[in-house]
Structures are given as structure tokens and as C-alpha cells.
Amino acid sequence: MSHDAHDIAENIAHIHAEIRAAAEAGGRSATDVTLVAVSKTHEASRIQQAIDAGHRVFGENRVQEAEGKWPSLKEGAPDATLHLIGPLQGNKVKPALALFDVIETVDRPKLARRLASMMDETGHRPDMFIQVNTGEEPQKAGILPADLDGFVVECQDSLALPIVGLMCIPPVDEEPSLHFALLREMAHRNGLTGLSMGMSADFAVAVRFGATHVRVGTAIFGARAPINITQD
Ligand SMILES: *Cc1c(COP(=O)(O)O)cnc(C)c1O
């Protein structure tokens, strides 16, 4: 695959068309679905090509990497918004609050409490998603489904976190639609409207199951160097 600006713009246009078709098939509007372009591991010059193509919503999975690339990219595109989609360590909460517009990976009580206290200190209030480990995989981040409802109450009522929805990463070897349906049901019963689910291989399925945010990297920017997507 060649890596010129034309490809990135074209890839984004293709994905928007697929999102539109999937949304309409489900009786929804494509404007209800946000395409988060996952730019982790890609150089600023490639991300700039997506910005030049008019794209504005991006996802990164590591705070430190994003701190290196994004301040200057945002100078040229102040309306760009950045989602944190990778695990957040307690010692990175302060820089994460300063840099990210949305944090999709609130996944444990200790982190929720730290976010609440640092939000008070810094005044930054990014929207937040709770990450759910729908596959109950031991190595994967996310609150377990059985603990979710209590965690939502703690985040919203005790800590006043701006929780807007749920996020999941289904197990690689399982049918993703089961996980998408589960996440949708869990969001619904907790009165949450945001659903961040679906990646390059399955974003159209996710949209059919109600995704409001799809996180697409490879299908936009091409293959990444092979690293573990959950590391920080
Ligand atoms: C890397 C990553 C993605 C994008 O994956 P692709 O298969 O490249 O589209 C989506 N979500 C999370 C949490 C990721 O870490």
C-alpha cells in the first residue's frame, strides 16, 4: 500500500460511506456516528494529511506519544479533538486531562477518584467513557460487566465525572456483535447514550449495533508496526 495523502483522504471517504450505509440500514443517521481516526504510532506528517483532508477527531492510546505529536498539530487545527483510547496510569492523569478532549478508558475506581481530584485541581473536564471488559479477559483493561452498574453510580453520583458512554474492545477470537449487543444493553440500562465500539475490521457491524463512536486506525493510515495495542 502506498502512503500518500490521496490514500488517507480516500480511505476516510470510504469509511464515511460505509458508516452511512450501516447507519441507514439500521434506521439511524450517519451524523450520529463519530469516526475517531486512530493515529497511534503514526508520524505527525501522516496525521497532518488527515487534518488536511478535513478530518478532526483522532484517537491515541499513549499519553506520552500524544504529548509529543499533538500540541503542534493542534496549533494548526485548534478545532481538532483528541480521544484517549489506551490504558491511563495514575501518574499520567494530569497531562492526560490537559491534552485530551475525551477519555474513553475510565476502568477502575482508583483511576476514577484520581480523575475527579485532578479535574478539580486543573479545571479540565473532558468527556469520559467507561471501558468495559465485556469478554472478561484477564489481560485486558476494563471494568467487569458485573461491577459496571455500581461503578457508573460511583463515577456519576459520588465523583461527578462527566460520563457520556461505554467503550469496549471485544476479544479478537470472538464474534464482536455479541459484545456490541452486550455493551449497548449495559449502556441502556444505565441511561448512557455513548457507545464507543468497532475498529477497522468490524466498525460497520458496530454501527448496526448502535455505535456512536467507531475507532478506526489501520483502515485509514495503513498497517502499524506490530506492538501490543493495550500497552502504555
Ligand atoms: C489501535 C486501536 C484501535 C484501532 O484499531 P484498528 O484495527 O487499527 O482500526 C481501536 N481501539 C483501540 C482501543 C485501539 O488501541
PDB file of C-alpha atoms and ligand atoms in Angstrom:
ATOM      1  CA  MET A   1       0.000   0.000   0.000  1.00  0.00           C
ATOM      2  CA  SER A   2       1.340   3.426  -0.844  1.00  0.00           C
ATOM      3  CA  HIS A   3       1.157   6.129   1.764  1.00  0.00           C
ATOM      4  CA  ASP A   4       0.328   9.381   0.061  1.00  0.00           C
ATOM      5  CA  ALA A   5      -2.160  11.990   1.129  1.00  0.00           C
ATOM      6  CA  HIS A   6      -4.604  10.890  -1.506  1.00  0.00           C
ATOM      7  CA  ASP A   7      -4.879   7.450   0.085  1.00  0.00           C
ATOM      8  CA  ILE A   8      -5.622   8.796   3.538  1.00  0.00           C
ATOM      9  CA  ALA A   9      -8.291  11.183   2.251  1.00  0.00           C
ATOM     10  CA  GLU A  10      -9.746   8.408   0.122  1.00  0.00           C
ATOM     11  CA  ASN A  11      -9.725   5.904   2.978  1.00  0.00           C
ATOM     12  CA  ILE A  12     -11.579   8.346   5.219  1.00  0.00           C
ATOM     13  CA  ALA A  13     -14.162   8.974   2.499  1.00  0.00           C
ATOM     14  CA  HIS A  14     -14.670   5.215   2.047  1.00  0.00           C
ATOM     15  CA  ILE A  15     -15.169   4.686   5.750  1.00  0.00           C
ATOM     16  CA  HIS A  16     -17.673   7.526   5.947  1.00  0.00           C
ATOM     17  CA  ALA A  17     -19.604   5.898   3.099  1.00  0.00           C
ATOM     18  CA  GLU A  18     -19.650   2.547   4.919  1.00  0.00           C
ATOM     19  CA  ILE A  19     -20.725   4.222   8.146  1.00  0.00           C
ATOM     20  CA  ARG A  20     -23.519   5.994   6.291  1.00  0.00           C
ATOM     21  CA  ALA A  21     -24.740   2.750   4.705  1.00  0.00           C
ATOM     22  CA  ALA A  22     -24.643   0.873   8.016  1.00  0.00           C
ATOM     23  CA  ALA A  23     -26.390   3.696   9.868  1.00  0.00           C
ATOM     24  CA  GLU A  24     -29.132   3.965   7.274  1.00  0.00           C
ATOM     25  CA  ALA A  25     -29.609   0.185   7.265  1.00  0.00           C
ATOM     26  CA  GLY A  26     -30.308   0.480  10.988  1.00  0.00           C
ATOM     27  CA  GLY A  27     -32.634   3.438  10.584  1.00  0.00           C
ATOM     28  CA  ARG A  28     -30.135   5.865  12.065  1.00  0.00           C
ATOM     29  CA  SER A  29     -28.436   8.964  10.773  1.00  0.00           C
ATOM     30  CA  ALA A  30     -24.741   8.868   9.912  1.00  0.00           C
ATOM     31  CA  THR A  31     -24.388  12.155  11.797  1.00  0.00           C
ATOM     32  CA  ASP A  32     -24.999  10.161  14.998  1.00  0.00           C
ATOM     33  CA  VAL A  33     -21.719   8.299  14.431  1.00  0.00           C
ATOM     34  CA  THR A  34     -18.322   9.884  15.048  1.00  0.00           C
ATOM     35  CA  LEU A  35     -15.316   8.467  13.234  1.00  0.00           C
ATOM     36  CA  VAL A  36     -12.337   8.526  15.601  1.00  0.00           C
ATOM     37  CA  ALA A  37      -9.220   8.222  13.431  1.00  0.00           C
ATOM     38  CA  VAL A  38      -6.731   6.213  15.483  1.00  0.00           C
ATOM     39  CA  SER A  39      -3.332   7.728  14.759  1.00  0.00           C
ATOM     40  CA  LYS A  40      -1.217   5.883  17.330  1.00  0.00           C
ATOM     41  CA  THR A  41       2.310   5.049  16.114  1.00  0.00           C
ATOM     42  CA  HIS A  42       1.857   7.206  13.004  1.00  0.00           C
ATOM     43  CA  GLU A  43       4.022  10.241  12.406  1.00  0.00           C
ATOM     44  CA  ALA A  44       2.703  13.766  12.662  1.00  0.00           C
ATOM     45  CA  SER A  45       3.136  14.278   8.915  1.00  0.00           C
ATOM     46  CA  ARG A  46       0.696  11.429   8.185  1.00  0.00           C
ATOM     47  CA  ILE A  47      -1.800  12.723  10.738  1.00  0.00           C
ATOM     48  CA  GLN A  48      -1.490  16.145   9.112  1.00  0.00           C
ATOM     49  CA  GLN A  49      -2.665  14.563   5.858  1.00  0.00           C
ATOM     50  CA  ALA A  50      -5.894  13.502   7.555  1.00  0.00           C
ATOM     51  CA  ILE A  51      -6.287  17.004   9.007  1.00  0.00           C
ATOM     52  CA  ASP A  52      -5.713  18.470   5.536  1.00  0.00           C
ATOM     53  CA  ALA A  53      -8.461  16.143   4.261  1.00  0.00           C
ATOM     54  CA  GLY A  54     -10.812  17.817   6.743  1.00  0.00           C
ATOM     55  CA  HIS A  55     -10.807  15.182   9.460  1.00  0.00           C
ATOM     56  CA  ARG A  56     -10.857  16.483  13.025  1.00  0.00           C
ATOM     57  CA  VAL A  57     -11.424  13.641  15.530  1.00  0.00           C
ATOM     58  CA  PHE A  58      -8.449  11.478  16.463  1.00  0.00           C
ATOM     59  CA  GLY A  59      -7.528   8.767  18.935  1.00  0.00           C
ATOM     60  CA  GLU A  60      -4.217   7.985  20.607  1.00  0.00           C
ATOM     61  CA  ASN A  61      -3.505   5.181  23.072  1.00  0.00           C
ATOM     62  CA  ARG A  62      -0.436   6.528  24.897  1.00  0.00           C
ATOM     63  CA  VAL A  63      -0.270   9.819  26.759  1.00  0.00           C
ATOM     64  CA  GLN A  64       3.440  10.313  26.227  1.00  0.00           C
ATOM     65  CA  GLU A  65       3.300   9.675  22.495  1.00  0.00           C
ATOM     66  CA  ALA A  66       0.355  12.043  22.127  1.00  0.00           C
ATOM     67  CA  GLU A  67       2.173  14.739  24.114  1.00  0.00           C
ATOM     68  CA  GLY A  68       4.989  14.536  21.592  1.00  0.00           C
ATOM     69  CA  LYS A  69       2.831  14.805  18.481  1.00  0.00           C
ATOM     70  CA  TRP A  70      -0.319  16.745  19.285  1.00  0.00           C
ATOM     71  CA  PRO A  71       0.495  20.182  20.716  1.00  0.00           C
ATOM     72  CA  SER A  72       1.944  21.298  17.379  1.00  0.00           C
ATOM     73  CA  LEU A  73      -0.742  19.538  15.311  1.00  0.00           C
ATOM     74  CA  LYS A  74      -3.416  21.281  17.388  1.00  0.00           C
ATOM     75  CA  GLU A  75      -1.779  24.642  16.769  1.00  0.00           C
ATOM     76  CA  GLY A  76      -2.544  24.191  13.093  1.00  0.00           C
ATOM     77  CA  ALA A  77      -6.005  22.721  13.751  1.00  0.00           C
ATOM     78  CA  PRO A  78      -7.378  24.177  17.002  1.00  0.00           C
ATOM     79  CA  ASP A  79     -10.742  22.519  16.393  1.00  0.00           C
ATOM     80  CA  ALA A  80      -9.224  19.013  16.309  1.00  0.00           C
ATOM     81  CA  THR A  81     -10.362  16.816  19.199  1.00  0.00           C
ATOM     82  CA  LEU A  82      -8.337  14.036  20.718  1.00  0.00           C
ATOM     83  CA  HIS A  83      -9.609  10.847  22.382  1.00  0.00           C
ATOM     84  CA  LEU A  84      -7.512   8.771  24.775  1.00  0.00           C
ATOM     85  CA  ILE A  85      -8.286   5.145  23.895  1.00  0.00           C
ATOM     86  CA  GLY A  86      -5.485   3.354  25.786  1.00  0.00           C
ATOM     87  CA  PRO A  87      -4.998   2.498  29.467  1.00  0.00           C
ATOM     88  CA  LEU A  88      -4.431   5.513  31.722  1.00  0.00           C
ATOM     89  CA  GLN A  89      -1.890   5.235  34.543  1.00  0.00           C
ATOM     90  CA  GLY A  90      -2.446   7.266  37.704  1.00  0.00           C
ATOM     91  CA  ASN A  91       0.738   9.276  37.182  1.00  0.00           C
ATOM     92  CA  LYS A  92      -0.390  10.356  33.690  1.00  0.00           C
ATOM     93  CA  VAL A  93      -3.780  11.706  34.742  1.00  0.00           C
ATOM     94  CA  LYS A  94      -2.706  15.337  34.913  1.00  0.00           C
ATOM     95  CA  PRO A  95      -1.121  15.529  31.431  1.00  0.00           C
ATOM     96  CA  ALA A  96      -3.989  13.439  30.030  1.00  0.00           C
ATOM     97  CA  LEU A  97      -6.558  15.915  31.346  1.00  0.00           C
ATOM     98  CA  ALA A  98      -4.603  18.771  29.800  1.00  0.00           C
ATOM     99  CA  LEU A  99      -4.263  17.189  26.350  1.00  0.00           C
ATOM    100  CA  PHE A 100      -7.308  15.008  25.689  1.00  0.00           C
ATOM    101  CA  ASP A 101     -10.844  16.182  24.923  1.00  0.00           C
ATOM    102  CA  VAL A 102     -12.317  12.749  25.635  1.00  0.00           C
ATOM    103  CA  ILE A 103     -11.012   9.958  27.868  1.00  0.00           C
ATOM    104  CA  GLU A 104     -12.504   6.623  26.771  1.00  0.00           C
ATOM    105  CA  THR A 105     -10.742   4.364  29.249  1.00  0.00           C
ATOM    106  CA  VAL A 106     -12.062   5.036  32.752  1.00  0.00           C
ATOM    107  CA  ASP A 107     -11.825   1.479  34.026  1.00  0.00           C
ATOM    108  CA  ARG A 108     -11.297   1.314  37.806  1.00  0.00           C
ATOM    109  CA  PRO A 109     -12.371   3.118  40.988  1.00  0.00           C
ATOM    110  CA  LYS A 110      -8.881   4.313  41.891  1.00  0.00           C
ATOM    111  CA  LEU A 111      -8.476   5.974  38.490  1.00  0.00           C
ATOM    112  CA  ALA A 112     -11.949   7.500  38.714  1.00  0.00           C
ATOM    113  CA  ARG A 113     -11.112   9.051  42.084  1.00  0.00           C
ATOM    114  CA  ARG A 114      -7.808  10.421  40.783  1.00  0.00           C
ATOM    115  CA  LEU A 115      -9.536  11.886  37.716  1.00  0.00           C
ATOM    116  CA  ALA A 116     -12.086  13.598  39.959  1.00  0.00           C
ATOM    117  CA  SER A 117      -9.483  15.197  42.207  1.00  0.00           C
ATOM    118  CA  MET A 118      -7.241  16.291  39.323  1.00  0.00           C
ATOM    119  CA  MET A 119     -10.233  17.725  37.471  1.00  0.00           C
ATOM    120  CA  ASP A 120     -10.923  19.908  40.486  1.00  0.00           C
ATOM    121  CA  GLU A 121      -7.292  20.967  40.590  1.00  0.00           C
ATOM    122  CA  THR A 122      -6.842  21.659  36.861  1.00  0.00           C
ATOM    123  CA  GLY A 123     -10.326  22.747  35.777  1.00  0.00           C
ATOM    124  CA  HIS A 124     -10.144  20.419  32.750  1.00  0.00           C
ATOM    125  CA  ARG A 125     -13.334  18.364  32.255  1.00  0.00           C
ATOM    126  CA  PRO A 126     -13.040  16.082  29.232  1.00  0.00           C
ATOM    127  CA  ASP A 127     -15.999  13.823  28.437  1.00  0.00           C
ATOM    128  CA  MET A 128     -15.422  10.278  29.621  1.00  0.00           C
ATOM    129  CA  PHE A 129     -16.374   6.750  28.646  1.00  0.00           C
ATOM    130  CA  ILE A 130     -16.183   3.779  30.975  1.00  0.00           C
ATOM    131  CA  GLN A 131     -14.265   0.899  29.401  1.00  0.00           C
ATOM    132  CA  VAL A 132     -15.961  -2.461  29.951  1.00  0.00           C
ATOM    133  CA  ASN A 133     -14.075  -5.752  29.700  1.00  0.00           C
ATOM    134  CA  THR A 134     -17.032  -7.460  28.001  1.00  0.00           C
ATOM    135  CA  GLY A 135     -15.001 -10.615  27.299  1.00  0.00           C
ATOM    136  CA  GLU A 136     -13.786 -10.797  30.918  1.00  0.00           C
ATOM    137  CA  GLU A 137     -10.255 -11.307  29.629  1.00  0.00           C
ATOM    138  CA  PRO A 138      -7.695 -11.316  32.476  1.00  0.00           C
ATOM    139  CA  GLN A 139      -5.055  -9.415  30.478  1.00  0.00           C
ATOM    140  CA  LYS A 140      -7.418  -6.734  29.225  1.00  0.00           C
ATOM    141  CA  ALA A 141      -8.307  -3.413  30.835  1.00  0.00           C
ATOM    142  CA  GLY A 142     -11.891  -2.505  31.625  1.00  0.00           C
ATOM    143  CA  ILE A 143     -14.373  -2.872  34.455  1.00  0.00           C
ATOM    144  CA  LEU A 144     -16.023  -6.304  34.611  1.00  0.00           C
ATOM    145  CA  PRO A 145     -19.671  -6.380  33.491  1.00  0.00           C
ATOM    146  CA  ALA A 146     -20.829  -7.452  36.966  1.00  0.00           C
ATOM    147  CA  ASP A 147     -19.179  -4.396  38.522  1.00  0.00           C
ATOM    148  CA  LEU A 148     -20.360  -1.878  35.950  1.00  0.00           C
ATOM    149  CA  ASP A 149     -23.636  -0.607  37.385  1.00  0.00           C
ATOM    150  CA  GLY A 150     -22.099   0.189  40.778  1.00  0.00           C
ATOM    151  CA  PHE A 151     -19.123   1.836  39.082  1.00  0.00           C
ATOM    152  CA  VAL A 152     -21.391   4.060  36.982  1.00  0.00           C
ATOM    153  CA  VAL A 153     -23.151   5.229  40.140  1.00  0.00           C
ATOM    154  CA  GLU A 154     -19.839   5.921  41.870  1.00  0.00           C
ATOM    155  CA  CYS A 155     -18.456   7.845  38.880  1.00  0.00           C
ATOM    156  CA  GLN A 156     -21.586   9.920  38.339  1.00  0.00           C
ATOM    157  CA  ASP A 157     -23.057  10.433  41.791  1.00  0.00           C
ATOM    158  CA  SER A 158     -20.057  10.373  44.136  1.00  0.00           C
ATOM    159  CA  LEU A 159     -17.358  11.766  41.839  1.00  0.00           C
ATOM    160  CA  ALA A 160     -19.397  13.864  39.357  1.00  0.00           C
ATOM    161  CA  LEU A 161     -17.353  12.600  36.419  1.00  0.00           C
ATOM    162  CA  PRO A 162     -18.777  13.616  33.012  1.00  0.00           C
ATOM    163  CA  ILE A 163     -19.517  10.025  31.914  1.00  0.00           C
ATOM    164  CA  VAL A 164     -21.091  10.027  28.441  1.00  0.00           C
ATOM    165  CA  GLY A 165     -20.982   6.352  27.496  1.00  0.00           C
ATOM    166  CA  LEU A 166     -19.307   2.953  27.449  1.00  0.00           C
ATOM    167  CA  MET A 167     -16.402   1.615  25.418  1.00  0.00           C
ATOM    168  CA  CYS A 168     -15.270  -1.956  24.687  1.00  0.00           C
ATOM    169  CA  ILE A 169     -12.632  -3.914  22.798  1.00  0.00           C
ATOM    170  CA  PRO A 170     -14.075  -7.393  22.079  1.00  0.00           C
ATOM    171  CA  PRO A 171     -11.808 -10.461  22.302  1.00  0.00           C
ATOM    172  CA  VAL A 172     -10.050 -10.972  18.965  1.00  0.00           C
ATOM    173  CA  ASP A 173     -11.280 -14.531  18.552  1.00  0.00           C
ATOM    174  CA  GLU A 174     -14.968 -13.962  19.288  1.00  0.00           C
ATOM    175  CA  GLU A 175     -17.928 -12.744  17.298  1.00  0.00           C
ATOM    176  CA  PRO A 176     -17.865  -8.982  18.003  1.00  0.00           C
ATOM    177  CA  SER A 177     -21.600  -8.450  17.592  1.00  0.00           C
ATOM    178  CA  LEU A 178     -22.312 -10.327  20.839  1.00  0.00           C
ATOM    179  CA  HIS A 179     -20.075  -7.867  22.652  1.00  0.00           C
ATOM    180  CA  PHE A 180     -21.571  -4.880  20.863  1.00  0.00           C
ATOM    181  CA  ALA A 181     -25.081  -6.001  21.827  1.00  0.00           C
ATOM    182  CA  LEU A 182     -23.982  -6.531  25.427  1.00  0.00           C
ATOM    183  CA  LEU A 183     -22.376  -3.083  25.617  1.00  0.00           C
ATOM    184  CA  ARG A 184     -25.488  -1.479  24.154  1.00  0.00           C
ATOM    185  CA  GLU A 185     -27.691  -3.215  26.718  1.00  0.00           C
ATOM    186  CA  MET A 186     -25.418  -2.164  29.587  1.00  0.00           C
ATOM    187  CA  ALA A 187     -25.381   1.464  28.400  1.00  0.00           C
ATOM    188  CA  HIS A 188     -29.141   1.486  28.005  1.00  0.00           C
ATOM    189  CA  ARG A 189     -29.867   0.192  31.477  1.00  0.00           C
ATOM    190  CA  ASN A 190     -27.507   2.810  32.937  1.00  0.00           C
ATOM    191  CA  GLY A 191     -29.038   5.671  30.982  1.00  0.00           C
ATOM    192  CA  LEU A 192     -25.892   6.285  28.924  1.00  0.00           C
ATOM    193  CA  THR A 193     -26.108   7.185  25.238  1.00  0.00           C
ATOM    194  CA  GLY A 194     -22.486   6.971  24.037  1.00  0.00           C
ATOM    195  CA  LEU A 195     -21.213   3.669  22.619  1.00  0.00           C
ATOM    196  CA  SER A 196     -17.567   3.539  21.516  1.00  0.00           C
ATOM    197  CA  MET A 197     -17.165   0.220  19.728  1.00  0.00           C
ATOM    198  CA  GLY A 198     -15.906  -1.073  16.413  1.00  0.00           C
ATOM    199  CA  MET A 199     -12.435  -0.947  14.831  1.00  0.00           C
ATOM    200  CA  SER A 200     -11.131  -1.372  11.266  1.00  0.00           C
ATOM    201  CA  ALA A 201     -12.366  -4.947  10.916  1.00  0.00           C
ATOM    202  CA  ASP A 202     -15.841  -4.503  12.379  1.00  0.00           C
ATOM    203  CA  PHE A 203     -16.888  -0.841  12.525  1.00  0.00           C
ATOM    204  CA  ALA A 204     -19.824  -1.355  10.143  1.00  0.00           C
ATOM    205  CA  VAL A 205     -21.160  -4.147  12.375  1.00  0.00           C
ATOM    206  CA  ALA A 206     -20.702  -1.885  15.387  1.00  0.00           C
ATOM    207  CA  VAL A 207     -22.701   0.879  13.711  1.00  0.00           C
ATOM    208  CA  ARG A 208     -25.519  -1.563  13.047  1.00  0.00           C
ATOM    209  CA  PHE A 209     -25.463  -2.375  16.769  1.00  0.00           C
ATOM    210  CA  GLY A 210     -25.715   1.281  17.723  1.00  0.00           C
ATOM    211  CA  ALA A 211     -22.140   2.581  17.931  1.00  0.00           C
ATOM    212  CA  THR A 212     -21.925   6.352  18.340  1.00  0.00           C
ATOM    213  CA  HIS A 213     -18.126   6.295  18.051  1.00  0.00           C
ATOM    214  CA  VAL A 214     -16.015   3.944  15.946  1.00  0.00           C
ATOM    215  CA  ARG A 215     -12.241   3.839  16.432  1.00  0.00           C
ATOM    216  CA  VAL A 216     -10.529   3.143  13.128  1.00  0.00           C
ATOM    217  CA  GLY A 217      -6.767   3.100  12.614  1.00  0.00           C
ATOM    218  CA  THR A 218      -5.472   0.602  10.067  1.00  0.00           C
ATOM    219  CA  ALA A 219      -8.215   1.208   7.513  1.00  0.00           C
ATOM    220  CA  ILE A 220      -7.225   4.890   7.430  1.00  0.00           C
ATOM    221  CA  PHE A 221      -3.465   5.024   7.967  1.00  0.00           C
ATOM    222  CA  GLY A 222      -2.393   1.523   6.891  1.00  0.00           C
ATOM    223  CA  ALA A 223      -0.653  -1.122   8.964  1.00  0.00           C
ATOM    224  CA  ARG A 224       1.227  -0.235  12.120  1.00  0.00           C
ATOM    225  CA  ALA A 225       4.499  -1.688  13.338  1.00  0.00           C
ATOM    226  CA  PRO A 226       3.396  -4.718  15.402  1.00  0.00           C
ATOM    227  CA  ILE A 227       3.050  -3.592  19.034  1.00  0.00           C
ATOM    228  CA  ASN A 228       0.632  -4.612  21.747  1.00  0.00           C
ATOM    229  CA  ILE A 229      -2.389  -2.321  21.451  1.00  0.00           C
ATOM    230  CA  THR A 230      -3.012  -2.318  25.187  1.00  0.00           C
ATOM    231  CA  GLN A 231       0.440  -1.246  26.343  1.00  0.00           C
ATOM    232  CA  ASP A 232       1.196   2.215  27.710  1.00  0.00           C
TER     233      ASP A 232
HETATM  234  C1  LIG B   1      -5.425   0.569  17.961  1.00  0.00           C
HETATM  235  C2  LIG B   1      -6.795   0.666  18.493  1.00  0.00           C
HETATM  236  C3  LIG B   1      -7.887   0.810  17.624  1.00  0.00           C
HETATM  237  C4  LIG B   1      -7.754   0.823  16.108  1.00  0.00           C
HETATM  238  O1  LIG B   1      -7.528  -0.459  15.629  1.00  0.00           O
HETATM  239  P1  LIG B   1      -7.524  -0.776  14.031  1.00  0.00           P
HETATM  240  O2  LIG B   1      -7.762  -2.216  13.967  1.00  0.00           O
HETATM  241  O3  LIG B   1      -6.188  -0.353  13.548  1.00  0.00           O
HETATM  242  O4  LIG B   1      -8.610   0.027  13.434  1.00  0.00           O
HETATM  243  C5  LIG B   1      -9.141   0.941  18.186  1.00  0.00           C
HETATM  244  N1  LIG B   1      -9.324   0.929  19.528  1.00  0.00           N
HETATM  245  C6  LIG B   1      -8.303   0.794  20.390  1.00  0.00           C
HETATM  246  C7  LIG B   1      -8.570   0.803  21.846  1.00  0.00           C
HETATM  247  C8  LIG B   1      -7.006   0.651  19.911  1.00  0.00           C
HETATM  248  O5  LIG B   1      -5.984   0.523  20.773  1.00  0.00           O
END
